[in-house]
CSV table of C-alpha atoms in Angstrom, one decimal:
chain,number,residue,atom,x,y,z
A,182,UNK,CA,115.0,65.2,60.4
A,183,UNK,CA,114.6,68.7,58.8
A,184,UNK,CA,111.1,70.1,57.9
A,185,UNK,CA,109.4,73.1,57.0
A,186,UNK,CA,107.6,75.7,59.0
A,187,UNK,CA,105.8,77.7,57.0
A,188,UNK,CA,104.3,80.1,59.6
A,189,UNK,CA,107.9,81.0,59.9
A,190,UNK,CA,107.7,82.9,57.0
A,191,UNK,CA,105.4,85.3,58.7
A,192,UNK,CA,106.9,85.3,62.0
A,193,UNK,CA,108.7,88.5,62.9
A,194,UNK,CA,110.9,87.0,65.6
A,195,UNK,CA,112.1,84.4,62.9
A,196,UNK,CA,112.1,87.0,60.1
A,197,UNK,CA,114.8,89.0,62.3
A,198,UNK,CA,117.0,86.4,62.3
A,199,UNK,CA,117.4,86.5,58.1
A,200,UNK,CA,117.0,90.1,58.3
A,201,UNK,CA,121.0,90.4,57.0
A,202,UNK,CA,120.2,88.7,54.0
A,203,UNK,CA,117.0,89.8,53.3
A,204,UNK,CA,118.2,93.6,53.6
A,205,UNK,CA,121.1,92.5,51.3
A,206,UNK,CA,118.7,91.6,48.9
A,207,UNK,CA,116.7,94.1,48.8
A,208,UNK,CA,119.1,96.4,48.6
A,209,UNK,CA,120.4,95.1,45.0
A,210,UNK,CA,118.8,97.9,43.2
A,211,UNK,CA,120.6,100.8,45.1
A,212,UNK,CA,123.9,99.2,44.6
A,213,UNK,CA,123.4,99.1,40.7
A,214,UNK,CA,123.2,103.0,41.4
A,215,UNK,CA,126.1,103.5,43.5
A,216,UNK,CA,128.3,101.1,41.4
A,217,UNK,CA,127.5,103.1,38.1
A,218,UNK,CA,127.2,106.1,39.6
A,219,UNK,CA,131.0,106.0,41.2
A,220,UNK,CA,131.6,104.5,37.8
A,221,UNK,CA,130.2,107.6,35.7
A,222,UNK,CA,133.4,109.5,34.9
A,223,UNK,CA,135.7,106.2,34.3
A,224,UNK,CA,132.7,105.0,31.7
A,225,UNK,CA,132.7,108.3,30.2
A,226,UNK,CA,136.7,108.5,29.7
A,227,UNK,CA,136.3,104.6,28.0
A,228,UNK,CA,133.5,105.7,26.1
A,229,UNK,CA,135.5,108.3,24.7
A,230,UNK,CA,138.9,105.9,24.7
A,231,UNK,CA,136.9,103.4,22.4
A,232,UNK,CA,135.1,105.7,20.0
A,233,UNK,CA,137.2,105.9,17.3
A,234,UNK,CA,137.6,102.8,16.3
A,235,UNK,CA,135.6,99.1,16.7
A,236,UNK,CA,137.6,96.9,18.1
A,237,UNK,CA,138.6,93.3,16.3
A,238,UNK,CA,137.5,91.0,19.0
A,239,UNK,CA,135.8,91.7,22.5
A,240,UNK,CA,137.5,89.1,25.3
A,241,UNK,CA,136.1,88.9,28.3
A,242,UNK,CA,138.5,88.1,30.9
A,243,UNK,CA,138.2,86.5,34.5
A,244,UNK,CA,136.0,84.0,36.2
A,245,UNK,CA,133.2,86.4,36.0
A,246,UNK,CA,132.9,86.3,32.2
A,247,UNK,CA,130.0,84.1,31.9
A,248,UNK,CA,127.7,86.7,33.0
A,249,UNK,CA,128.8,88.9,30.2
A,250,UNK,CA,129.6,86.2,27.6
A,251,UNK,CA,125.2,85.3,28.0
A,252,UNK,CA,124.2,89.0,27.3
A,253,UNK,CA,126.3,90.0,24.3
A,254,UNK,CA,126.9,87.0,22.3
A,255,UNK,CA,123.2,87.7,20.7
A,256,UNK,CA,124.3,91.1,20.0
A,257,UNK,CA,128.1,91.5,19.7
A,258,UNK,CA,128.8,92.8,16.3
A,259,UNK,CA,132.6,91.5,16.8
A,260,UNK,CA,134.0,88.4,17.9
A,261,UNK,CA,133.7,88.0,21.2
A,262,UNK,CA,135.5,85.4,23.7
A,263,UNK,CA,134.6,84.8,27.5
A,264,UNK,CA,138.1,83.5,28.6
A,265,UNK,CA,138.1,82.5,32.2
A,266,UNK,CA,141.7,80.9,32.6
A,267,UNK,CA,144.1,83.0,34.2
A,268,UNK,CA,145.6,84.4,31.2
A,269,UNK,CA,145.0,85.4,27.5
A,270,UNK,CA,144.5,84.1,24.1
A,271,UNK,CA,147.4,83.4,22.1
A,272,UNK,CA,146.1,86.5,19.5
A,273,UNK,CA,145.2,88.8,21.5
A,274,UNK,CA,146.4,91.9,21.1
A,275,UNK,CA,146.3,95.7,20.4
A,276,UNK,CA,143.3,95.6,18.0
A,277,UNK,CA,141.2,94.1,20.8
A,278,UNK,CA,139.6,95.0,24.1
A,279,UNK,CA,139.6,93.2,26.6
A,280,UNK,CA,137.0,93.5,29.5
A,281,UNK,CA,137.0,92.2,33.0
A,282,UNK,CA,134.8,91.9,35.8
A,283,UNK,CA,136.4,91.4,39.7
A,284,UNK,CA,134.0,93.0,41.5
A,285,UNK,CA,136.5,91.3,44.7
A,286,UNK,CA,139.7,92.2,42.9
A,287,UNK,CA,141.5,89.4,45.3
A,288,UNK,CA,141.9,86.8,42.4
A,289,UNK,CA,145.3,85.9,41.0
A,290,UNK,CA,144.5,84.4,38.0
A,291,UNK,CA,142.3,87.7,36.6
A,292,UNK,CA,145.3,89.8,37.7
A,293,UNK,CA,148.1,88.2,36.0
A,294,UNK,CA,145.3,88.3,33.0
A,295,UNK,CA,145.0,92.1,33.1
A,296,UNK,CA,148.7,92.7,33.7
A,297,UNK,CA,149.1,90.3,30.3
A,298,UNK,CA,146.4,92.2,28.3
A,299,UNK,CA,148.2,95.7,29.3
A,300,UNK,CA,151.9,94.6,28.7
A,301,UNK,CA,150.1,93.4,25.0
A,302,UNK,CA,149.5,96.4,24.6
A,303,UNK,CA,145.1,95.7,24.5
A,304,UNK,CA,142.5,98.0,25.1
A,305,UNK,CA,141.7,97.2,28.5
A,306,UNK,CA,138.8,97.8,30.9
A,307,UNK,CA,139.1,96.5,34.3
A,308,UNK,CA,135.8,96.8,36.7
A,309,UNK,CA,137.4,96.4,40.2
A,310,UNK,CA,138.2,98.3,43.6
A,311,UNK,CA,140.7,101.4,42.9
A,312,UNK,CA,142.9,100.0,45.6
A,313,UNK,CA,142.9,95.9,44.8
A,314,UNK,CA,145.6,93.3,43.6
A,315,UNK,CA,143.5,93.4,40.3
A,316,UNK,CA,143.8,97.6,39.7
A,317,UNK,CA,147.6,97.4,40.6
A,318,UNK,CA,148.0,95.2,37.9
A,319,UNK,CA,146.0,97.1,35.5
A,320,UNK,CA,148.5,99.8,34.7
A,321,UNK,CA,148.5,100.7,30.7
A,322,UNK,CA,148.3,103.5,28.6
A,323,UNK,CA,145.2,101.9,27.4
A,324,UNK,CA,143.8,100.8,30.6
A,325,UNK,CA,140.8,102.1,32.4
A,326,UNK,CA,140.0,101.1,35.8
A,327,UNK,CA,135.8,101.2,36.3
A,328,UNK,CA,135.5,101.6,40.3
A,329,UNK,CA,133.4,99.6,42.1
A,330,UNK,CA,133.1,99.1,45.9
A,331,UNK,CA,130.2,96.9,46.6
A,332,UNK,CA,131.2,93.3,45.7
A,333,UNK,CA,128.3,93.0,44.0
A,334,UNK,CA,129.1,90.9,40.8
A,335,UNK,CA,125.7,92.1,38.6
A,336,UNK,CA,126.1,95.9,39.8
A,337,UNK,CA,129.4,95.5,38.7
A,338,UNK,CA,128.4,94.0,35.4
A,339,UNK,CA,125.9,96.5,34.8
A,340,UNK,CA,128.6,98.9,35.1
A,341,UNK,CA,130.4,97.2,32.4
A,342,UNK,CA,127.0,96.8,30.2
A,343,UNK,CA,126.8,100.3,30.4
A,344,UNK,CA,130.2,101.1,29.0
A,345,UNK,CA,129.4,98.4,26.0
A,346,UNK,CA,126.5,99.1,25.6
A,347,UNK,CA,127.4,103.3,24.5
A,348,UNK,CA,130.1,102.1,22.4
A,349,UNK,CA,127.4,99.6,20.1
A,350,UNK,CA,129.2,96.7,21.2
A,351,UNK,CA,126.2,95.3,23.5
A,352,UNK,CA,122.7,95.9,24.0
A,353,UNK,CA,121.5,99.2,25.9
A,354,UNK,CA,121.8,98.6,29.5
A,355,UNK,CA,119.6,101.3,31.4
A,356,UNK,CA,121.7,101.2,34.8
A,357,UNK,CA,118.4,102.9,35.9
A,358,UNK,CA,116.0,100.1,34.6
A,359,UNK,CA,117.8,97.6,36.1
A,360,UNK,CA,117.6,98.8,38.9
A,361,UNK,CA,114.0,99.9,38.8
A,362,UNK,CA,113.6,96.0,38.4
A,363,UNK,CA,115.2,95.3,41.2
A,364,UNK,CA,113.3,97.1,43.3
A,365,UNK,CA,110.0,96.3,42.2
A,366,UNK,CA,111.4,92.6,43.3
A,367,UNK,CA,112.2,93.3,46.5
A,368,UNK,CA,108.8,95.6,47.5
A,369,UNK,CA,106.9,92.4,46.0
A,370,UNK,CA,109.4,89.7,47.9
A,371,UNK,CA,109.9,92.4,50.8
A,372,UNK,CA,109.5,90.0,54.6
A,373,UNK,CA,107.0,92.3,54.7
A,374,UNK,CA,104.4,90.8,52.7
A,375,UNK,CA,102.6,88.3,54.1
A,376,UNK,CA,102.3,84.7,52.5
A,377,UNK,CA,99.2,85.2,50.5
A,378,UNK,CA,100.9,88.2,48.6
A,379,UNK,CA,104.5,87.2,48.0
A,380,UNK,CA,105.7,85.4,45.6
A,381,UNK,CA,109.2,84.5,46.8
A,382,UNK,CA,107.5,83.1,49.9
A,383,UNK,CA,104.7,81.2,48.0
A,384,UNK,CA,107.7,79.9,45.6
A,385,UNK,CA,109.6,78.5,48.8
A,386,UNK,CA,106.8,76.9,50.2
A,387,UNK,CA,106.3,75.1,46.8
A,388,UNK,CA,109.9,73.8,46.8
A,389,UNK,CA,109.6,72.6,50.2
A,390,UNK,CA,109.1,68.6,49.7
A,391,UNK,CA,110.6,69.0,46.6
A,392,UNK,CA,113.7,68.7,44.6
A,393,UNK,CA,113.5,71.8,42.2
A,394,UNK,CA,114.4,71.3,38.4
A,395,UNK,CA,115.1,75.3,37.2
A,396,UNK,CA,114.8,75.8,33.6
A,397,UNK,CA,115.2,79.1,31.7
A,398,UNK,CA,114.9,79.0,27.5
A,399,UNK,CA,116.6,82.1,26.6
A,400,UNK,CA,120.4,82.3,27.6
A,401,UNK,CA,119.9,85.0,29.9
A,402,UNK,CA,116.7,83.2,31.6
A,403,UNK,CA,118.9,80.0,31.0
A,404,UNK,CA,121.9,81.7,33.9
A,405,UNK,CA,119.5,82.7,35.8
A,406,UNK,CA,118.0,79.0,36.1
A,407,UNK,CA,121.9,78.5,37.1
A,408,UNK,CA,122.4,80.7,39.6
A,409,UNK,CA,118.9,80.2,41.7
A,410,UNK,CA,119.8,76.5,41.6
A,411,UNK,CA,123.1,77.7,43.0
A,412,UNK,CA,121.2,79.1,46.1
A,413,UNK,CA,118.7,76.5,46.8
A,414,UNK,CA,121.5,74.3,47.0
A,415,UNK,CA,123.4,77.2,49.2
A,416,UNK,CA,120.7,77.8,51.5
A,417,UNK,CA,119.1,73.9,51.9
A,418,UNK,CA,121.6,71.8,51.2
A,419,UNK,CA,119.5,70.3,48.9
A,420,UNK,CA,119.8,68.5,45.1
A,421,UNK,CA,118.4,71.3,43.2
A,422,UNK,CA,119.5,71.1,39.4
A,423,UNK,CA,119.3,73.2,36.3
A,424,UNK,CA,120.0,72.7,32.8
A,425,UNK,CA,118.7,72.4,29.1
A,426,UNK,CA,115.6,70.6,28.3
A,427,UNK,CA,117.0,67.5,27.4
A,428,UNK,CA,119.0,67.1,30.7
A,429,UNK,CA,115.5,67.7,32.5
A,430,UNK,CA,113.4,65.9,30.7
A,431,UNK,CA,114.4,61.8,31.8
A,432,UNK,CA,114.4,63.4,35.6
A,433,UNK,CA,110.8,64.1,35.1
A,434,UNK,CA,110.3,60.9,33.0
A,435,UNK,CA,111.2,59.6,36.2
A,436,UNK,CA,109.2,60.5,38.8
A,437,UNK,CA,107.3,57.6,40.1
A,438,UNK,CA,103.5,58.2,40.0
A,439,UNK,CA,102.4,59.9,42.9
A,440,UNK,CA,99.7,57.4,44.9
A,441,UNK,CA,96.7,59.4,45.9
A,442,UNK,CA,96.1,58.0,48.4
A,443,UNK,CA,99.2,58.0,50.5
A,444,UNK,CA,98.9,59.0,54.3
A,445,UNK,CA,102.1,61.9,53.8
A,446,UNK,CA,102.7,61.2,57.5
A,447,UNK,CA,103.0,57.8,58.0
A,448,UNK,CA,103.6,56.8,54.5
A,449,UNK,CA,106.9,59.6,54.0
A,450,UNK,CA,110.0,57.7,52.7
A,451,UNK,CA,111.6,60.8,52.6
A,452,UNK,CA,112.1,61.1,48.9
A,453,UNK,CA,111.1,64.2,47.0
A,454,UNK,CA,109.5,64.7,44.1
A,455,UNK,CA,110.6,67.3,41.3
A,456,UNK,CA,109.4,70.2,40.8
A,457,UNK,CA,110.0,72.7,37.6
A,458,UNK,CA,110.9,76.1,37.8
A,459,UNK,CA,110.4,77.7,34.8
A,460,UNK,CA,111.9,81.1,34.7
A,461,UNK,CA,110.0,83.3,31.7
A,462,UNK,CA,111.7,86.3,30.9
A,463,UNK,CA,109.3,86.6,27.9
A,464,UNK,CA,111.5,85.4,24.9
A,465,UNK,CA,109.0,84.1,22.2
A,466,UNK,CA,111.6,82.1,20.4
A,467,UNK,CA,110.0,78.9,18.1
A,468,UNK,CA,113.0,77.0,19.8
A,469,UNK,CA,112.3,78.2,23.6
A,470,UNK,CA,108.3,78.1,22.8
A,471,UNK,CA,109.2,74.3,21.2
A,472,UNK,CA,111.0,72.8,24.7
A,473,UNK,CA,109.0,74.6,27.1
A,474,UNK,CA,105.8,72.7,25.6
A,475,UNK,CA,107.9,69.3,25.7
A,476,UNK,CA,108.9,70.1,29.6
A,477,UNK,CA,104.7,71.0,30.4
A,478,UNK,CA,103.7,67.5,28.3
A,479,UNK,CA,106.0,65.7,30.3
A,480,UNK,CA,105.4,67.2,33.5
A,481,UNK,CA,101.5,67.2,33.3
A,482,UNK,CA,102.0,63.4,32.0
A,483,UNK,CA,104.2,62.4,35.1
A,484,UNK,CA,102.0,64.3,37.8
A,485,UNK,CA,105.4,66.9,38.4
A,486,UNK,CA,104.3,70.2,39.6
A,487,UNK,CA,105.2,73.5,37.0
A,488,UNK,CA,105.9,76.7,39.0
A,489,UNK,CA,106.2,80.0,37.0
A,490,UNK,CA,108.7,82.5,37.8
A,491,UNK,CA,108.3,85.9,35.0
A,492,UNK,CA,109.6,89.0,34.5
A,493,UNK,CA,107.5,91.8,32.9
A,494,UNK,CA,110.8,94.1,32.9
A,495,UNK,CA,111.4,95.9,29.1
A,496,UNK,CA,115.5,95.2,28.8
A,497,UNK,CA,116.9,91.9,28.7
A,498,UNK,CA,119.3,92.8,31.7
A,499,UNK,CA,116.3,93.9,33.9
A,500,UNK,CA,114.6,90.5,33.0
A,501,UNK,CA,118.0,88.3,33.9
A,502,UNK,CA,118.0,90.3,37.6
A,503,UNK,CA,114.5,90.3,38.1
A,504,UNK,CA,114.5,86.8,37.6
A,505,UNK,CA,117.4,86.0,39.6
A,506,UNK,CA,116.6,88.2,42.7
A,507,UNK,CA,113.1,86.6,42.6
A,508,UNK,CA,114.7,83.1,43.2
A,509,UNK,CA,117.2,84.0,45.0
A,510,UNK,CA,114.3,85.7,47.9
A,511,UNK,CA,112.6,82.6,47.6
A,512,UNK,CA,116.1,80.8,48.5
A,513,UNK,CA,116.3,82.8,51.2
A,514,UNK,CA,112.9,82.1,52.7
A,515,UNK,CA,113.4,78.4,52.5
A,516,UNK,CA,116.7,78.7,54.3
A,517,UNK,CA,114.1,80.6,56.8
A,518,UNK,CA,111.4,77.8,56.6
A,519,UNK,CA,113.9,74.5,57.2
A,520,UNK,CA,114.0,73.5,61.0
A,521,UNK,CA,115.5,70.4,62.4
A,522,UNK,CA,112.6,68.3,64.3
């Protein structure tokens, strides 16, 4: 039997144990900086690569395209393609650039993809160690190598968003205000903030004798719902599930009403109930606004529990990682709060 011990949460002794991950976390601001920073003069050269002409088609390349493909399809004035096979499309070619993330640069499949995209003869843009499989493959007249060091997949996007974003190809990506974001995350989710104050910890204690239904409306918010579903799963082992509004809905039509007057002790089957996690980065869309009020009705008329996750950030990027880091420090502190009996 595993159950949760909240007091842990505020315990210092326990609190050292996480404090690898926790530091890691809230230290996802600074390595926004050091990842665009190291980047500065390789964004600068394909800024200037890239000015003269628009490209016909933006690819995104690699298993870490999703990211990308959920901020600039709203805004990409050119056809844009996330493609994460290990190679190309059939029509790719010199009119198009092709972008990649490998924030590892250990993947096969995204360096036989850049190699292809540079013998093509494609504007390419490769963020990735200077020294990994992925850069020695990304040799090209065209080719600009973006280096990174951190492993960090959304520094290293932000990086990229940065590059896109100067050359109108994407929505302006402040490196700074992302980061900014960040860090007001992590002073607000910091170990150091007691129970009462923190809303990572108050979040984890929520999702506790619960299975957690994440739900995000805009696409952004909507991978973010993704990934913190990723880490509850990650760091309980637990079902923890995220998706549209239709795939949530019959879970929550589901839930057996709750009896009142059930003794939790002696009366625990072990099941547990859902729980939504709405993540609001403050999209006021009549679509978003039109499922969020069908998710409420249903969970206020199957006695489910709504917790609120927001984001007050300006840009969309500082909404997605203030979002995500919120969840995933709430991840975290359940990992902390689960003991076996």
């Amino acid at each position: 039997m595993v159950w949760f011990d909240e007091s842990r949460l505020d315990d210092q002794s326990a609190l050292g144990s996480a404090d690898l991950r926790l530091r890691t976390l809230a230290e996802s601001g600074a390595r926004v900086r050091r990842e665009v920073g190291a980047a500065a003069d390789a964004i600068a050269e394909a800024v200037s690569r890239a000015s003269d002409t628009r490209p016909r088609a933006v690819i995104a390349a690699g298993p870490d395209s999703r990211l990308l493909r959920a901020v600039l399809e709203p805004f990409c004035p050119v056809p844009f393609v996330a493609w994460p096979a290990p190679a190309l499309p059939g029509w790719a070619g010199s009119l198009d650039l092709v972008v990649v993330l490998a924030p590892e640069g250990s993947d096969p499949g995204t360096a036989s993809a850049v190699a292809e995209a540079a013998r093509r003869g494609c504007q390419l843009v490769v963020a990735t160690p200077s020294e990994s499989l992925v850069a020695q493959h990304a040799t090209g007249r065209w080719t600009t190598i973006l280096p990174t060091d951190t492993a960090d997949q959304l520094a290293t996007a932000v990086a990229m968003l940065s590059f896109l974003g100067q050359i109108q190809l994407g929505p302006n990506a402040d490196p700074e205000a992302v980061a900014d974001a960040l860090d007001v995350v992590a002073i607000a989710c910091s170990p150091n903030r007691d129970i009462s104050i923190n809303p990572a910890k108050m979040l984890a204690i929520s999702l506790a004798d619960a299975s957690p239904l994440v739900w995000g409306g805009s696409v952004l918010a909507a991978r973010a719902a993704r990934r913190v579903a990723e880490s509850i799963r990650r760091t309980s082992g637990r079902t923890a599930l995220a998706g549209d509004a239709e795939h949530l809905l019959p879970v929550i039509e589901a839930a057996r009403a709750r009896n009142v007057f059930a003794d939790p002790f002696a009366d625990d089957d072990g099941e547990r109930r859902p729980v939504l996690v709405i993540l609001d980065d403050g999209v006021d869309d009549p679509v978003v606004r039109d499922q969020r009020i069908r998710l409420e009705e249903a969970c206020l008329g199957h006695d489910v529990r709504i917790e609120h996750v927001a984001s007050e950030a300006a840009g969309e990027v500082d909404r997605y990682a203030s979002l995500l880091l919120n969840g995933t420090y709430a991840a975290e502190y359940l990992r902390l709060g689960l003991v076996p009996d």
